[in-house]
């Protein structure tokens, strides 16, 4: 039993500090990748708009690069390690949600 009363230990109780630090590192990386996605369309269209004589191959390359970025993000968001972190966070919020406030994506100062 843990110090929260009669409730049995949950998955949230089993993570040590090193596991939490590693999870935070992974979440920072995912957050960075998501923020980089904001630039995907501008980077793709930049090459097209740069010149009226842009070759079809260059357009395809830009689209291919954008697709790789999207696939990479999707892979990183759905890999087992990420799912484990998301599930742990969900369980932790359910177990003890007193001081956990929802993340406000408009307030980036809290992440630094």
Backbone as ProteinMPNN parsed JSONL, in Angstrom:
{"seq_chain_A": "XXXXXXXXXXXXXXXXXXXXXXXXXXXXXXXXXXXXXXXXXXXXXXXXXXXXXXXXXXXXXXXXXXXXXXXXXXXXXXXXXXXXXXXXXXXXXXXXXXXXXXXXXXXXXXXX", "coords_chain_A": {"N_chain_A": [[0.834, -1.189, 0.0], [0.346, 2.32, -0.504], [1.087, 5.705, 0.606], [-1.31, 7.019, 0.316], [-3.573, 6.151, 1.507], [-5.981, 3.58, 1.505], [-5.792, 2.791, -1.091], [-4.408, 0.709, -3.617], [-0.985, 0.608, -4.877], [-0.44, 2.443, -7.853], [0.263, 2.602, -11.405], [1.378, 5.102, -11.622], [2.741, 5.377, -9.248], [4.998, 3.86, -9.55], [7.111, 4.894, -11.036], [10.411, 6.033, -11.029], [12.661, 8.783, -10.27], [14.545, 8.979, -12.354], [13.218, 7.744, -14.507], [11.113, 9.5, -14.851], [12.496, 11.852, -15.551], [13.603, 11.023, -17.999], [11.243, 10.614, -19.442], [10.286, 13.244, -19.518], [12.273, 14.394, -21.111], [11.776, 13.056, -23.53], [9.184, 14.02, -24.03], [9.702, 16.752, -24.361], [11.155, 16.633, -26.726], [9.173, 15.649, -28.481], [7.377, 17.783, -28.33], [8.918, 19.805, -29.478], [9.124, 18.779, -32.084], [6.436, 18.872, -32.876], [6.005, 21.63, -32.84], [7.736, 22.33, -34.899], [6.313, 21.436, -37.043], [4.678, 23.481, -37.738], [6.076, 24.889, -39.568], [6.137, 23.363, -41.81], [4.373, 23.534, -44.125], [4.91, 26.251, -44.978], [7.697, 25.953, -45.599], [7.56, 24.097, -47.643], [6.031, 25.421, -49.598], [7.624, 27.605, -50.052], [9.712, 27.009, -51.814], [8.295, 26.628, -54.133], [7.148, 29.117, -54.598], [9.35, 30.7, -54.907], [10.306, 30.963, -57.458], [8.978, 31.315, -60.709], [9.675, 29.426, -62.437], [10.012, 27.023, -61.233], [10.885, 23.688, -61.081], [9.06, 20.646, -61.673], [10.13, 18.465, -60.376], [11.434, 19.627, -58.184], [9.262, 20.557, -56.748], [8.011, 18.149, -56.144], [10.027, 17.069, -54.549], [10.012, 18.857, -52.375], [7.446, 18.36, -51.378], [7.757, 15.67, -50.754], [9.707, 15.852, -48.716], [8.215, 17.203, -46.782], [6.277, 15.292, -46.281], [7.877, 13.281, -45.154], [8.61, 14.522, -42.748], [6.115, 14.668, -41.485], [5.455, 11.927, -41.307], [7.552, 11.092, -39.654], [6.99, 12.473, -37.274], [4.494, 11.341, -36.679], [5.268, 8.668, -36.283], [6.924, 8.964, -34.005], [5.07, 9.895, -32.139], [3.397, 7.728, -31.826], [4.899, 5.559, -31.057], [5.753, 2.804, -28.868], [7.064, 3.687, -26.476], [6.295, 6.378, -26.257], [3.519, 6.099, -26.07], [3.413, 4.812, -23.62], [4.322, 6.824, -21.908], [2.285, 8.764, -22.287], [0.083, 7.327, -21.329], [0.873, 6.936, -18.686], [0.886, 9.596, -17.776], [-1.826, 10.204, -18.056], [-2.952, 8.392, -16.215], [-1.741, 9.326, -13.886], [-2.877, 11.883, -13.676], [-5.512, 11.118, -13.193], [-5.249, 9.82, -10.753], [-4.28, 11.787, -8.984], [-5.234, 14.765, -9.286], [-5.083, 17.29, -8.252], [-3.213, 19.619, -8.308], [-2.616, 19.803, -10.973], [-2.624, 21.517, -13.878], [-4.225, 22.137, -16.993], [-2.27, 22.168, -19.979], [-1.423, 25.136, -21.591], [-1.139, 25.931, -24.796], [-0.593, 28.44, -25.797], [0.898, 29.73, -23.962], [3.974, 29.725, -23.914], [6.056, 30.344, -22.237], [6.106, 28.867, -19.939], [7.398, 26.546, -20.507], [10.109, 26.798, -20.609]], "CA_chain_A": [[0.0, 0.0, 0.0], [1.09, 3.57, -0.507], [0.698, 6.642, 1.655], [-2.546, 7.713, -0.035], [-4.704, 5.495, 2.152], [-6.188, 2.169, 1.227], [-5.67, 2.486, -2.514], [-3.171, 0.004, -3.957], [-0.099, 1.415, -5.72], [-0.807, 2.489, -9.265], [1.372, 2.766, -12.33], [1.987, 6.405, -11.335], [3.613, 5.243, -8.089], [6.125, 3.0, -9.849], [8.16, 5.589, -11.782], [11.409, 6.718, -10.219], [13.035, 10.096, -10.804], [15.234, 8.816, -13.642], [12.201, 7.459, -15.527], [10.368, 10.746, -15.073], [13.382, 12.752, -16.297], [13.675, 10.516, -19.372], [9.946, 10.894, -20.059], [10.247, 14.682, -19.8], [13.146, 14.619, -22.261], [11.036, 12.595, -24.703], [8.071, 14.944, -24.267], [10.269, 17.992, -24.919], [11.476, 16.347, -28.119], [7.91, 15.597, -29.217], [6.855, 19.149, -28.393], [9.725, 20.507, -30.478], [8.731, 18.273, -33.403], [5.103, 19.402, -33.18], [6.174, 23.047, -33.173], [8.38, 22.407, -36.207], [5.309, 21.163, -38.068], [4.114, 24.768, -38.159], [6.881, 25.387, -40.68], [6.129, 22.4, -42.907], [3.746, 24.086, -45.336], [5.694, 27.377, -45.5], [8.935, 25.484, -46.233], [7.197, 23.419, -48.879], [5.577, 26.4, -50.591], [8.687, 28.578, -50.292], [10.437, 26.63, -53.029], [7.399, 26.803, -55.276], [6.922, 30.553, -54.799], [10.612, 31.396, -55.123], [10.503, 31.232, -58.878], [7.902, 30.791, -61.557], [10.221, 28.335, -63.248], [10.297, 25.886, -60.369], [10.696, 22.402, -61.749], [8.149, 19.695, -61.038], [10.945, 17.638, -59.481], [11.653, 20.377, -56.947], [7.988, 20.559, -56.021], [7.862, 16.795, -55.592], [11.003, 16.916, -53.464], [9.509, 19.618, -51.224], [6.304, 17.611, -50.838], [8.32, 14.457, -50.15], [10.327, 16.226, -47.44], [7.13, 17.496, -45.835], [5.664, 14.002, -45.918], [8.81, 12.607, -44.238], [8.478, 15.168, -41.44], [4.829, 14.245, -40.914], [5.575, 10.509, -40.949], [8.458, 10.995, -38.509], [6.242, 12.898, -36.09], [3.485, 10.316, -36.404], [5.978, 7.518, -35.713], [7.369, 9.285, -32.647], [3.91, 10.046, -31.259], [2.698, 6.458, -31.638], [5.783, 4.464, -30.661], [5.374, 2.276, -27.547], [7.588, 4.509, -25.381], [5.442, 7.562, -26.141], [2.221, 5.662, -25.559], [3.596, 4.522, -22.197], [4.39, 8.121, -21.227], [0.953, 9.364, -22.314], [-0.775, 6.549, -20.434], [1.304, 7.243, -17.321], [0.395, 10.941, -17.455], [-3.28, 10.102, -17.902], [-3.209, 7.714, -14.942], [-1.31, 10.228, -12.818], [-3.911, 12.922, -13.54], [-6.691, 10.507, -12.585], [-4.939, 9.484, -9.362], [-4.076, 12.978, -8.161], [-5.33, 15.885, -10.223], [-5.242, 18.547, -7.501], [-2.434, 20.77, -8.758], [-2.274, 19.672, -12.379], [-3.408, 22.415, -14.721], [-4.061, 21.819, -18.414], [-1.248, 22.922, -20.68], [-1.918, 26.173, -22.485], [-0.132, 26.047, -25.853], [-0.301, 29.843, -26.073], [1.818, 30.226, -22.949], [5.217, 28.981, -24.097], [7.039, 30.71, -21.223], [6.118, 27.846, -18.897], [8.174, 25.396, -20.946], [11.542, 27.074, -20.555]], "C_chain_A": [[0.882, 1.256, 0.0], [0.537, 4.512, 0.552], [-0.576, 7.409, 1.328], [-3.761, 7.038, 0.575], [-4.772, 4.035, 1.787], [-6.06, 1.816, -0.25], [-4.37, 1.722, -2.759], [-2.285, 0.892, -4.819], [-0.538, 1.337, -7.178], [0.454, 2.6, -10.102], [2.113, 4.074, -12.049], [2.954, 6.323, -10.166], [4.919, 4.532, -8.418], [7.273, 3.696, -10.575], [9.127, 6.26, -10.82], [11.808, 8.026, -10.916], [13.709, 9.99, -12.169], [14.233, 8.561, -14.771], [11.411, 8.718, -15.855], [11.208, 11.732, -15.88], [13.487, 12.325, -17.761], [12.369, 10.795, -20.118], [9.826, 12.381, -20.407], [11.113, 15.033, -21.004], [12.43, 14.211, -23.55], [9.886, 13.541, -25.041], [8.557, 16.273, -24.834], [10.592, 17.805, -26.402], [10.203, 16.312, -28.969], [7.313, 16.993, -29.382], [7.606, 19.956, -29.452], [9.321, 20.081, -31.887], [7.36, 18.817, -33.814], [5.205, 20.874, -33.573], [6.819, 23.223, -34.55], [7.383, 22.158, -37.337], [4.641, 22.449, -38.551], [4.835, 25.316, -39.386], [6.803, 24.5, -41.916], [5.552, 22.979, -44.191], [4.516, 25.309, -45.844], [6.999, 26.944, -46.179], [8.645, 24.844, -47.586], [6.829, 24.441, -49.961], [6.651, 27.432, -50.927], [9.425, 28.28, -51.601], [9.581, 26.849, -54.272], [7.261, 28.291, -55.613], [8.199, 31.313, -55.139], [10.809, 31.779, -56.587], [9.349, 30.635, -59.673], [8.384, 29.602, -62.383], [10.59, 27.118, -62.396], [9.944, 24.592, -61.091], [9.746, 21.515, -60.958], [8.903, 18.819, -60.049], [11.201, 18.324, -58.147], [10.391, 20.412, -56.098], [7.767, 19.197, -55.378], [8.814, 16.565, -54.427], [10.528, 17.643, -52.204], [8.339, 18.895, -50.564], [6.788, 16.339, -50.157], [8.969, 14.741, -48.806], [9.272, 16.515, -46.378], [6.482, 16.204, -45.362], [6.554, 13.23, -44.942], [8.698, 13.192, -42.833], [7.194, 14.733, -40.738], [4.899, 12.794, -40.464], [6.467, 10.314, -39.727], [7.748, 11.392, -37.219], [5.212, 11.844, -35.7], [4.126, 9.09, -35.754], [6.374, 7.784, -34.262], [6.212, 9.439, -31.666], [3.25, 8.71, -30.937], [3.611, 5.308, -31.238], [5.45, 4.038, -29.229], [5.862, 3.131, -26.371], [6.714, 5.743, -25.161], [4.077, 7.197, -25.586], [2.297, 5.381, -24.064], [3.626, 5.824, -21.39], [3.01, 8.769, -21.169], [0.005, 8.646, -21.359], [-0.421, 6.829, -18.972], [0.781, 8.614, -16.891], [-1.111, 10.93, -17.228], [-3.634, 9.475, -16.559], [-2.845, 8.613, -13.764], [-2.335, 11.336, -12.588], [-5.157, 12.363, -12.871], [-6.459, 10.231, -11.102], [-4.861, 10.714, -8.466], [-4.067, 14.205, -9.062], [-5.394, 17.243, -9.535], [-4.513, 19.733, -8.122], [-2.03, 20.694, -10.224], [-3.215, 20.549, -13.195], [-3.197, 22.016, -16.178], [-3.01, 22.722, -19.048], [-1.905, 23.912, -21.618], [-0.873, 26.383, -23.576], [0.222, 27.487, -26.198], [0.7, 30.42, -25.086], [3.101, 29.404, -22.98], [6.252, 29.299, -23.022], [7.138, 29.661, -20.134], [7.017, 26.672, -19.25], [9.67, 25.594, -20.803], [12.109, 26.795, -19.206]], "O_chain_A": [[2.024, 1.227, 0.457], [-0.371, 4.155, 1.302], [-0.89, 8.378, 2.02], [-4.887, 7.341, 0.18], [-3.759, 3.336, 1.759], [-6.205, 0.65, -0.617], [-3.34, 2.053, -2.172], [-2.779, 1.836, -5.435], [-0.955, 0.284, -7.661], [1.565, 2.682, -9.577], [3.33, 4.149, -12.216], [3.895, 7.113, -10.091], [5.862, 4.598, -7.631], [8.34, 3.097, -10.709], [8.712, 6.971, -9.905], [11.341, 8.324, -12.016], [13.469, 10.822, -13.044], [14.383, 9.101, -15.867], [11.08, 8.965, -17.015], [10.695, 12.379, -16.794], [13.463, 13.167, -18.658], [12.389, 11.17, -21.29], [9.32, 12.731, -21.473], [10.735, 15.871, -21.823], [12.473, 14.937, -24.543], [9.643, 13.829, -26.213], [7.898, 16.857, -25.694], [10.342, 18.686, -27.224], [10.168, 16.886, -30.057], [6.806, 17.337, -30.449], [6.999, 20.698, -30.225], [9.191, 20.919, -32.779], [7.156, 19.181, -34.972], [4.564, 21.311, -34.528], [6.485, 24.156, -35.281], [7.588, 22.617, -38.46], [4.1, 22.492, -39.655], [4.276, 26.106, -40.146], [7.348, 24.85, -42.963], [6.193, 22.914, -45.24], [4.76, 25.401, -47.047], [7.371, 27.497, -47.214], [9.39, 25.028, -48.548], [7.272, 24.328, -51.104], [6.589, 28.066, -51.98], [9.72, 29.182, -52.385], [10.09, 27.212, -55.333], [7.259, 28.669, -56.785], [8.137, 32.449, -55.609], [11.414, 32.806, -56.895], [8.822, 29.575, -59.333], [7.581, 28.866, -62.957], [11.395, 26.285, -62.812], [8.85, 24.435, -61.632], [9.643, 21.621, -59.736], [8.369, 18.469, -58.996], [11.187, 17.678, -57.099], [10.453, 20.308, -54.873], [7.384, 19.105, -54.212], [8.448, 15.937, -53.433], [10.628, 17.109, -51.099], [8.253, 18.827, -49.338], [6.281, 15.971, -49.097], [8.809, 13.969, -47.86], [9.418, 16.122, -45.221], [6.177, 16.048, -44.18], [6.054, 12.598, -44.011], [8.691, 12.456, -41.846], [7.195, 14.464, -39.537], [4.453, 12.462, -39.366], [6.181, 9.48, -38.868], [7.889, 10.724, -36.194], [5.079, 11.5, -34.526], [3.591, 8.54, -34.791], [6.184, 6.932, -33.394], [6.364, 9.141, -30.482], [2.613, 8.57, -29.893], [3.139, 4.18, -31.093], [4.918, 4.837, -28.458], [5.149, 3.28, -25.379], [6.427, 6.113, -24.023], [3.539, 7.901, -24.731], [1.357, 5.676, -23.325], [3.025, 5.911, -20.319], [2.605, 9.268, -20.119], [-0.783, 9.285, -20.662], [-1.306, 6.945, -18.125], [0.292, 8.773, -15.773], [-1.609, 11.578, -16.308], [-4.511, 9.966, -15.849], [-3.56, 8.654, -12.763], [-2.629, 11.688, -11.446], [-5.793, 13.05, -12.071], [-7.37, 10.389, -10.289], [-5.322, 10.688, -7.324], [-3.015, 14.627, -9.541], [-5.726, 18.243, -10.172], [-5.138, 20.749, -8.428], [-1.174, 21.462, -10.664], [-4.43, 20.352, -13.203], [-2.1, 21.602, -16.553], [-2.883, 23.894, -18.692], [-2.831, 23.568, -22.353], [0.181, 26.96, -23.307], [1.248, 27.728, -26.836], [1.286, 31.474, -25.334], [3.288, 28.499, -22.168], [7.244, 28.579, -22.908], [8.167, 29.575, -19.463], [7.363, 25.879, -18.374], [10.425, 24.624, -20.873], [13.307, 26.976, -18.99]]}, "name": "protein", "num_of_chains": 1, "seq": "XXXXXXXXXXXXXXXXXXXXXXXXXXXXXXXXXXXXXXXXXXXXXXXXXXXXXXXXXXXXXXXXXXXXXXXXXXXXXXXXXXXXXXXXXXXXXXXXXXXXXXXXXXXXXXXX"}
